[in-house]
Amino acid sequence: MYKWINGIKYDSNNCAAEADREITAAVIQPGTKTIGYCAFHNCTKLKSVLLPDTLVSIDAEAFLGCSALESLILPDSVASIGNNAFAYCVSLKAINLPNQLKHFGINAFRSCPLTNVSWKENGLTYWQHTVRGADRDISTARIKEGTKMIGDGAFTSCSELIAVEIPDSVTEIGCNAFGGCSHLTAVKLPSGIARIGKFAFYGCTALEKVTTPNFSLCIEARAFEKCSKLRILELEPNFNTLMCA
């Protein structure tokens, strides 16, 4: 049994099975679990797709040849992306990879000019080698090895954050990166750290201790402003701190 809704055909298995080839915008119905094989194949006028948080799988060639599609947000529920699912989407530049993703098909993004690929892992959103954001209710954060930067505002207002583990690969902490993390009590900076941006720990009112490695470090203006409990800034021997504008 099939039914058509706004140019998309659904079957009884909660699958979006087919689409009108002239469709320009697709809003997939809540409750849909699958985008079927070739469902949007060669929908060359399709520019936007809104996916529900019930979606589990995007089957092979589901969006193959959707040449006008520029970006897509995949819900965290998506666990499988099939072979050639987005192949030859020649305008697709931005997409996120969900935290639950377990199967990533062959040539899933073949000939896609992706420049902005982000993914979630343990409550943190990454883009390339940067932490770009965090779940606002996160309490502990372990940043993955290989990360180079904690981006501007990445943990802003994560008021439940009490501990963060930063790997030695991180060289920069961006502006306002931990601003308003009012339960964060201590931070151990990595050995590779070179810059702490403006307002990086602004308003971390529970922060009592920051430990720094034996490296020259640029600390930009007001990085620790309104850290009212900060009493200990541990500097290793021969540490050179540069206060930067």
PDB file of C-alpha atoms in Angstrom, residues 4-242:
ATOM      1  CA  TRP A   4       1.710  10.180  -1.940  1.00  0.00           C
ATOM      2  CA  ILE A   5       2.334  13.205   0.305  1.00  0.00           C
ATOM      3  CA  ASN A   6       3.771  16.441  -1.089  1.00  0.00           C
ATOM      4  CA  GLY A   7       5.454  14.761  -4.033  1.00  0.00           C
ATOM      5  CA  ILE A   8       6.886  11.807  -2.089  1.00  0.00           C
ATOM      6  CA  LYS A   9       5.545   8.240  -2.138  1.00  0.00           C
ATOM      7  CA  TYR A  10       5.572   6.289   1.136  1.00  0.00           C
ATOM      8  CA  ASP A  11       5.018   2.582   1.638  1.00  0.00           C
ATOM      9  CA  SER A  12       3.573   0.682   4.598  1.00  0.00           C
ATOM     10  CA  ASN A  13       7.054   0.017   6.016  1.00  0.00           C
ATOM     11  CA  ASN A  14       7.677   3.675   6.854  1.00  0.00           C
ATOM     12  CA  CYS A  15       9.861   4.078   3.805  1.00  0.00           C
ATOM     13  CA  ALA A  16      10.052   7.084   1.499  1.00  0.00           C
ATOM     14  CA  ALA A  17      10.160   5.010  -1.660  1.00  0.00           C
ATOM     15  CA  GLU A  18       9.923   7.452  -4.552  1.00  0.00           C
ATOM     16  CA  ALA A  19       9.725  11.155  -5.357  1.00  0.00           C
ATOM     17  CA  ASP A  20       8.382  13.351  -8.110  1.00  0.00           C
ATOM     18  CA  ARG A  21      11.394  14.070 -10.336  1.00  0.00           C
ATOM     19  CA  GLU A  22      10.412  17.756 -10.481  1.00  0.00           C
ATOM     20  CA  ILE A  23      10.465  18.168  -6.689  1.00  0.00           C
ATOM     21  CA  THR A  24      12.460  21.183  -5.413  1.00  0.00           C
ATOM     22  CA  ALA A  25      12.061  20.804  -1.632  1.00  0.00           C
ATOM     23  CA  ALA A  26      11.401  17.631   0.351  1.00  0.00           C
ATOM     24  CA  VAL A  27      10.034  17.433   3.881  1.00  0.00           C
ATOM     25  CA  ILE A  28      10.129  13.782   4.890  1.00  0.00           C
ATOM     26  CA  GLN A  29       7.198  12.775   7.091  1.00  0.00           C
ATOM     27  CA  PRO A  30       7.757  12.111  10.829  1.00  0.00           C
ATOM     28  CA  GLY A  31       7.873   8.377  11.516  1.00  0.00           C
ATOM     29  CA  THR A  32       9.764   7.600   8.308  1.00  0.00           C
ATOM     30  CA  LYS A  33      12.586   5.139   8.998  1.00  0.00           C
ATOM     31  CA  THR A  34      14.105   4.656   5.545  1.00  0.00           C
ATOM     32  CA  ILE A  35      14.841   6.618   2.394  1.00  0.00           C
ATOM     33  CA  GLY A  36      14.501   3.849  -0.174  1.00  0.00           C
ATOM     34  CA  TYR A  37      16.725   2.707  -3.018  1.00  0.00           C
ATOM     35  CA  CYS A  38      16.858   5.387  -5.741  1.00  0.00           C
ATOM     36  CA  ALA A  39      14.028   7.298  -4.027  1.00  0.00           C
ATOM     37  CA  PHE A  40      15.287  10.725  -5.154  1.00  0.00           C
ATOM     38  CA  HIS A  41      17.503   9.477  -7.983  1.00  0.00           C
ATOM     39  CA  ASN A  42      18.179  12.296 -10.472  1.00  0.00           C
ATOM     40  CA  CYS A  43      15.856  14.796  -8.812  1.00  0.00           C
ATOM     41  CA  THR A  44      18.004  17.504 -10.354  1.00  0.00           C
ATOM     42  CA  LYS A  45      15.870  20.396  -9.073  1.00  0.00           C
ATOM     43  CA  LEU A  46      15.935  19.279  -5.444  1.00  0.00           C
ATOM     44  CA  LYS A  47      17.576  22.012  -3.347  1.00  0.00           C
ATOM     45  CA  SER A  48      16.555  21.215   0.230  1.00  0.00           C
ATOM     46  CA  VAL A  49      15.663  18.142   2.264  1.00  0.00           C
ATOM     47  CA  LEU A  50      14.347  18.048   5.843  1.00  0.00           C
ATOM     48  CA  LEU A  51      14.756  14.654   7.505  1.00  0.00           C
ATOM     49  CA  PRO A  52      12.888  13.470  10.646  1.00  0.00           C
ATOM     50  CA  ASP A  53      14.607  12.222  13.788  1.00  0.00           C
ATOM     51  CA  THR A  54      13.025   8.787  13.232  1.00  0.00           C
ATOM     52  CA  LEU A  55      15.183   8.122  10.161  1.00  0.00           C
ATOM     53  CA  VAL A  56      17.511   5.125  10.499  1.00  0.00           C
ATOM     54  CA  SER A  57      18.804   4.368   7.012  1.00  0.00           C
ATOM     55  CA  ILE A  58      19.436   6.025   3.662  1.00  0.00           C
ATOM     56  CA  ASP A  59      19.568   3.271   1.068  1.00  0.00           C
ATOM     57  CA  ALA A  60      21.841   2.906  -1.950  1.00  0.00           C
ATOM     58  CA  GLU A  61      21.582   5.633  -4.604  1.00  0.00           C
ATOM     59  CA  ALA A  62      18.817   7.347  -2.641  1.00  0.00           C
ATOM     60  CA  PHE A  63      19.950  10.845  -3.656  1.00  0.00           C
ATOM     61  CA  LEU A  64      22.231   9.951  -6.554  1.00  0.00           C
ATOM     62  CA  GLY A  65      22.465  12.762  -9.092  1.00  0.00           C
ATOM     63  CA  CYS A  66      20.610  15.409  -7.049  1.00  0.00           C
ATOM     64  CA  SER A  67      22.786  18.055  -8.633  1.00  0.00           C
ATOM     65  CA  ALA A  68      21.166  21.120  -7.005  1.00  0.00           C
ATOM     66  CA  LEU A  69      21.421  19.872  -3.402  1.00  0.00           C
ATOM     67  CA  GLU A  70      23.970  22.017  -1.540  1.00  0.00           C
ATOM     68  CA  SER A  71      23.722  20.974   2.107  1.00  0.00           C
ATOM     69  CA  LEU A  72      22.011  18.422   4.304  1.00  0.00           C
ATOM     70  CA  ILE A  73      21.538  17.868   8.032  1.00  0.00           C
ATOM     71  CA  LEU A  74      21.334  14.202   8.979  1.00  0.00           C
ATOM     72  CA  PRO A  75      19.564  13.454  12.284  1.00  0.00           C
ATOM     73  CA  ASP A  76      21.484  11.599  14.978  1.00  0.00           C
ATOM     74  CA  SER A  77      19.210   8.580  14.465  1.00  0.00           C
ATOM     75  CA  VAL A  78      20.768   7.726  11.071  1.00  0.00           C
ATOM     76  CA  ALA A  79      22.849   4.537  11.388  1.00  0.00           C
ATOM     77  CA  SER A  80      23.351   3.536   7.746  1.00  0.00           C
ATOM     78  CA  ILE A  81      24.208   5.309   4.495  1.00  0.00           C
ATOM     79  CA  GLY A  82      24.164   3.031   1.443  1.00  0.00           C
ATOM     80  CA  ASN A  83      26.460   2.720  -1.555  1.00  0.00           C
ATOM     81  CA  ASN A  84      26.405   5.772  -3.844  1.00  0.00           C
ATOM     82  CA  ALA A  85      23.707   7.326  -1.641  1.00  0.00           C
ATOM     83  CA  PHE A  86      24.787  10.879  -2.517  1.00  0.00           C
ATOM     84  CA  ALA A  87      27.024  10.161  -5.500  1.00  0.00           C
ATOM     85  CA  TYR A  88      27.163  12.892  -8.145  1.00  0.00           C
ATOM     86  CA  CYS A  89      25.447  15.452  -5.940  1.00  0.00           C
ATOM     87  CA  VAL A  90      27.803  17.901  -7.568  1.00  0.00           C
ATOM     88  CA  SER A  91      26.697  20.921  -5.500  1.00  0.00           C
ATOM     89  CA  LEU A  92      26.785  19.191  -2.103  1.00  0.00           C
ATOM     90  CA  LYS A  93      29.338  21.024   0.040  1.00  0.00           C
ATOM     91  CA  ALA A  94      28.150  20.581   3.625  1.00  0.00           C
ATOM     92  CA  ILE A  95      26.893  17.576   5.566  1.00  0.00           C
ATOM     93  CA  ASN A  96      27.153  16.191   9.084  1.00  0.00           C
ATOM     94  CA  LEU A  97      27.881  12.578   9.982  1.00  0.00           C
ATOM     95  CA  PRO A  98      25.683  11.394  12.886  1.00  0.00           C
ATOM     96  CA  ASN A  99      27.030   9.953  16.105  1.00  0.00           C
ATOM     97  CA  GLN A 100      25.070   6.702  15.571  1.00  0.00           C
ATOM     98  CA  LEU A 101      26.429   6.070  12.054  1.00  0.00           C
ATOM     99  CA  LYS A 102      27.629   2.451  11.791  1.00  0.00           C
ATOM    100  CA  HIS A 103      27.529   1.692   8.065  1.00  0.00           C
ATOM    101  CA  PHE A 104      29.063   3.987   5.464  1.00  0.00           C
ATOM    102  CA  GLY A 105      28.614   2.681   1.928  1.00  0.00           C
ATOM    103  CA  ILE A 106      31.099   2.584  -0.937  1.00  0.00           C
ATOM    104  CA  ASN A 107      31.270   5.847  -2.915  1.00  0.00           C
ATOM    105  CA  ALA A 108      28.530   7.330  -0.735  1.00  0.00           C
ATOM    106  CA  PHE A 109      29.730  10.857  -1.594  1.00  0.00           C
ATOM    107  CA  ARG A 110      31.439  10.234  -4.930  1.00  0.00           C
ATOM    108  CA  SER A 111      32.011  13.458  -6.919  1.00  0.00           C
ATOM    109  CA  CYS A 112      30.586  15.633  -4.130  1.00  0.00           C
ATOM    110  CA  PRO A 113      32.674  18.805  -3.575  1.00  0.00           C
ATOM    111  CA  LEU A 114      32.418  18.519   0.214  1.00  0.00           C
ATOM    112  CA  THR A 115      34.241  21.273   2.067  1.00  0.00           C
ATOM    113  CA  ASN A 116      32.311  21.187   5.338  1.00  0.00           C
ATOM    114  CA  VAL A 117      31.879  17.748   6.888  1.00  0.00           C
ATOM    115  CA  SER A 118      31.005  17.599  10.569  1.00  0.00           C
ATOM    116  CA  TRP A 119      30.218  14.749  12.917  1.00  0.00           C
ATOM    117  CA  LYS A 120      29.228  14.135  16.529  1.00  0.00           C
ATOM    118  CA  GLU A 121      31.057  11.946  18.967  1.00  0.00           C
ATOM    119  CA  ASN A 122      30.360  11.643  22.700  1.00  0.00           C
ATOM    120  CA  GLY A 123      28.391  14.860  22.813  1.00  0.00           C
ATOM    121  CA  LEU A 124      30.925  16.898  20.830  1.00  0.00           C
ATOM    122  CA  THR A 125      30.583  18.175  17.275  1.00  0.00           C
ATOM    123  CA  TYR A 126      33.734  18.078  15.147  1.00  0.00           C
ATOM    124  CA  TRP A 127      34.579  19.693  11.844  1.00  0.00           C
ATOM    125  CA  GLN A 128      37.866  18.614  10.299  1.00  0.00           C
ATOM    126  CA  HIS A 129      40.315  18.901  13.247  1.00  0.00           C
ATOM    127  CA  THR A 130      38.250  21.318  15.324  1.00  0.00           C
ATOM    128  CA  VAL A 131      35.684  20.950  18.104  1.00  0.00           C
ATOM    129  CA  ARG A 132      32.873  23.204  16.882  1.00  0.00           C
ATOM    130  CA  GLY A 133      30.226  22.613  19.533  1.00  0.00           C
ATOM    131  CA  ALA A 134      29.008  20.525  22.451  1.00  0.00           C
ATOM    132  CA  ASP A 135      25.727  19.330  23.904  1.00  0.00           C
ATOM    133  CA  ARG A 136      24.660  21.977  26.400  1.00  0.00           C
ATOM    134  CA  ASP A 137      23.983  19.372  29.119  1.00  0.00           C
ATOM    135  CA  ILE A 138      27.395  17.693  28.798  1.00  0.00           C
ATOM    136  CA  SER A 139      29.078  17.087  32.175  1.00  0.00           C
ATOM    137  CA  THR A 140      32.430  15.601  31.150  1.00  0.00           C
ATOM    138  CA  ALA A 141      34.212  16.060  27.831  1.00  0.00           C
ATOM    139  CA  ARG A 142      37.028  13.956  26.451  1.00  0.00           C
ATOM    140  CA  ILE A 143      38.286  15.569  23.263  1.00  0.00           C
ATOM    141  CA  LYS A 144      39.580  13.042  20.740  1.00  0.00           C
ATOM    142  CA  GLU A 145      43.287  12.740  19.964  1.00  0.00           C
ATOM    143  CA  GLY A 146      44.252  14.485  16.735  1.00  0.00           C
ATOM    144  CA  THR A 147      42.035  17.502  17.399  1.00  0.00           C
ATOM    145  CA  LYS A 148      43.982  20.716  16.791  1.00  0.00           C
ATOM    146  CA  MET A 149      41.620  23.423  17.962  1.00  0.00           C
ATOM    147  CA  ILE A 150      38.746  24.031  20.347  1.00  0.00           C
ATOM    148  CA  GLY A 151      36.708  26.459  18.275  1.00  0.00           C
ATOM    149  CA  ASP A 152      35.218  29.808  19.183  1.00  0.00           C
ATOM    150  CA  GLY A 153      32.271  29.312  21.514  1.00  0.00           C
ATOM    151  CA  ALA A 154      32.497  25.520  21.390  1.00  0.00           C
ATOM    152  CA  PHE A 155      31.483  24.978  25.037  1.00  0.00           C
ATOM    153  CA  THR A 156      29.833  28.357  25.688  1.00  0.00           C
ATOM    154  CA  SER A 157      27.228  28.123  28.467  1.00  0.00           C
ATOM    155  CA  CYS A 158      27.766  24.390  29.052  1.00  0.00           C
ATOM    156  CA  SER A 159      26.884  25.063  32.673  1.00  0.00           C
ATOM    157  CA  GLU A 160      26.919  21.378  33.671  1.00  0.00           C
ATOM    158  CA  LEU A 161      30.489  20.797  32.449  1.00  0.00           C
ATOM    159  CA  ILE A 162      32.699  19.842  35.389  1.00  0.00           C
ATOM    160  CA  ALA A 163      35.707  18.267  33.657  1.00  0.00           C
ATOM    161  CA  VAL A 164      37.409  18.388  30.272  1.00  0.00           C
ATOM    162  CA  GLU A 165      40.293  16.281  28.974  1.00  0.00           C
ATOM    163  CA  ILE A 166      42.296  18.031  26.246  1.00  0.00           C
ATOM    164  CA  PRO A 167      44.771  15.968  24.163  1.00  0.00           C
ATOM    165  CA  ASP A 168      48.323  17.155  23.448  1.00  0.00           C
ATOM    166  CA  SER A 169      47.428  17.635  19.780  1.00  0.00           C
ATOM    167  CA  VAL A 170      45.384  20.770  20.611  1.00  0.00           C
ATOM    168  CA  THR A 171      47.300  23.983  19.879  1.00  0.00           C
ATOM    169  CA  GLU A 172      44.544  26.609  20.184  1.00  0.00           C
ATOM    170  CA  ILE A 173      41.593  27.351  22.414  1.00  0.00           C
ATOM    171  CA  GLY A 174      39.325  29.815  20.629  1.00  0.00           C
ATOM    172  CA  CYS A 175      37.559  32.946  21.790  1.00  0.00           C
ATOM    173  CA  ASN A 176      34.902  32.310  24.437  1.00  0.00           C
ATOM    174  CA  ALA A 177      35.472  28.567  24.002  1.00  0.00           C
ATOM    175  CA  PHE A 178      34.508  27.772  27.612  1.00  0.00           C
ATOM    176  CA  GLY A 179      32.660  30.987  28.443  1.00  0.00           C
ATOM    177  CA  GLY A 180      30.043  30.533  31.145  1.00  0.00           C
ATOM    178  CA  CYS A 181      31.070  26.967  32.084  1.00  0.00           C
ATOM    179  CA  SER A 182      30.175  27.745  35.667  1.00  0.00           C
ATOM    180  CA  HIS A 183      30.865  24.282  37.125  1.00  0.00           C
ATOM    181  CA  LEU A 184      34.296  23.749  35.567  1.00  0.00           C
ATOM    182  CA  THR A 185      36.812  23.601  38.437  1.00  0.00           C
ATOM    183  CA  ALA A 186      40.180  22.739  36.894  1.00  0.00           C
ATOM    184  CA  VAL A 187      41.859  22.645  33.496  1.00  0.00           C
ATOM    185  CA  LYS A 188      45.109  20.972  32.473  1.00  0.00           C
ATOM    186  CA  LEU A 189      46.340  22.505  29.244  1.00  0.00           C
ATOM    187  CA  PRO A 190      48.072  20.233  26.703  1.00  0.00           C
ATOM    188  CA  SER A 191      51.776  20.308  25.908  1.00  0.00           C
ATOM    189  CA  GLY A 192      51.157  21.658  22.401  1.00  0.00           C
ATOM    190  CA  ILE A 193      49.044  24.646  23.415  1.00  0.00           C
ATOM    191  CA  ALA A 194      50.178  27.926  21.823  1.00  0.00           C
ATOM    192  CA  ARG A 195      47.158  30.250  22.096  1.00  0.00           C
ATOM    193  CA  ILE A 196      44.249  30.910  24.416  1.00  0.00           C
ATOM    194  CA  GLY A 197      41.746  33.261  22.793  1.00  0.00           C
ATOM    195  CA  LYS A 198      39.921  36.275  24.187  1.00  0.00           C
ATOM    196  CA  PHE A 199      37.308  35.480  26.829  1.00  0.00           C
ATOM    197  CA  ALA A 200      38.207  31.772  26.480  1.00  0.00           C
ATOM    198  CA  PHE A 201      37.268  30.985  30.107  1.00  0.00           C
ATOM    199  CA  TYR A 202      35.193  34.088  30.790  1.00  0.00           C
ATOM    200  CA  GLY A 203      32.766  33.622  33.651  1.00  0.00           C
ATOM    201  CA  CYS A 204      34.026  30.182  34.721  1.00  0.00           C
ATOM    202  CA  THR A 205      33.128  31.071  38.276  1.00  0.00           C
ATOM    203  CA  ALA A 206      34.097  27.699  39.792  1.00  0.00           C
ATOM    204  CA  LEU A 207      37.483  27.499  38.054  1.00  0.00           C
ATOM    205  CA  GLU A 208      40.194  27.222  40.719  1.00  0.00           C
ATOM    206  CA  LYS A 209      43.227  25.798  38.962  1.00  0.00           C
ATOM    207  CA  VAL A 210      44.804  25.959  35.499  1.00  0.00           C
ATOM    208  CA  THR A 211      47.959  23.957  34.807  1.00  0.00           C
ATOM    209  CA  THR A 212      50.144  24.972  31.882  1.00  0.00           C
ATOM    210  CA  PRO A 213      53.022  23.105  30.173  1.00  0.00           C
ATOM    211  CA  ASN A 214      56.599  24.141  29.517  1.00  0.00           C
ATOM    212  CA  PHE A 215      55.858  26.176  26.388  1.00  0.00           C
ATOM    213  CA  SER A 216      55.557  29.787  25.315  1.00  0.00           C
ATOM    214  CA  LEU A 217      51.893  30.617  25.351  1.00  0.00           C
ATOM    215  CA  CYS A 218      49.871  33.539  23.995  1.00  0.00           C
ATOM    216  CA  ILE A 219      47.054  34.382  26.394  1.00  0.00           C
ATOM    217  CA  GLU A 220      44.736  36.925  24.798  1.00  0.00           C
ATOM    218  CA  ALA A 221      42.916  39.705  26.618  1.00  0.00           C
ATOM    219  CA  ARG A 222      40.348  38.822  29.297  1.00  0.00           C
ATOM    220  CA  ALA A 223      40.828  35.087  28.752  1.00  0.00           C
ATOM    221  CA  PHE A 224      40.241  34.407  32.463  1.00  0.00           C
ATOM    222  CA  GLU A 225      38.046  37.380  33.327  1.00  0.00           C
ATOM    223  CA  LYS A 226      35.377  36.801  35.999  1.00  0.00           C
ATOM    224  CA  CYS A 227      37.029  33.553  37.088  1.00  0.00           C
ATOM    225  CA  SER A 228      36.518  34.670  40.669  1.00  0.00           C
ATOM    226  CA  LYS A 229      37.851  31.508  42.326  1.00  0.00           C
ATOM    227  CA  LEU A 230      40.967  31.155  40.187  1.00  0.00           C
ATOM    228  CA  ARG A 231      43.834  31.121  42.647  1.00  0.00           C
ATOM    229  CA  ILE A 232      46.388  28.842  41.019  1.00  0.00           C
ATOM    230  CA  LEU A 233      47.924  29.253  37.590  1.00  0.00           C
ATOM    231  CA  GLU A 234      50.648  26.604  37.611  1.00  0.00           C
ATOM    232  CA  LEU A 235      53.586  27.473  35.383  1.00  0.00           C
ATOM    233  CA  GLU A 236      56.291  24.941  34.629  1.00  0.00           C
ATOM    234  CA  PRO A 237      59.937  26.057  35.019  1.00  0.00           C
ATOM    235  CA  ASN A 238      61.145  28.437  32.290  1.00  0.00           C
ATOM    236  CA  PHE A 239      57.574  28.969  31.087  1.00  0.00           C
ATOM    237  CA  ASN A 240      57.169  32.048  28.910  1.00  0.00           C
ATOM    238  CA  THR A 241      53.720  33.641  28.958  1.00  0.00           C
ATOM    239  CA  LEU A 242      52.915  36.255  26.342  1.00  0.00           C
TER     240      LEU A 242
END
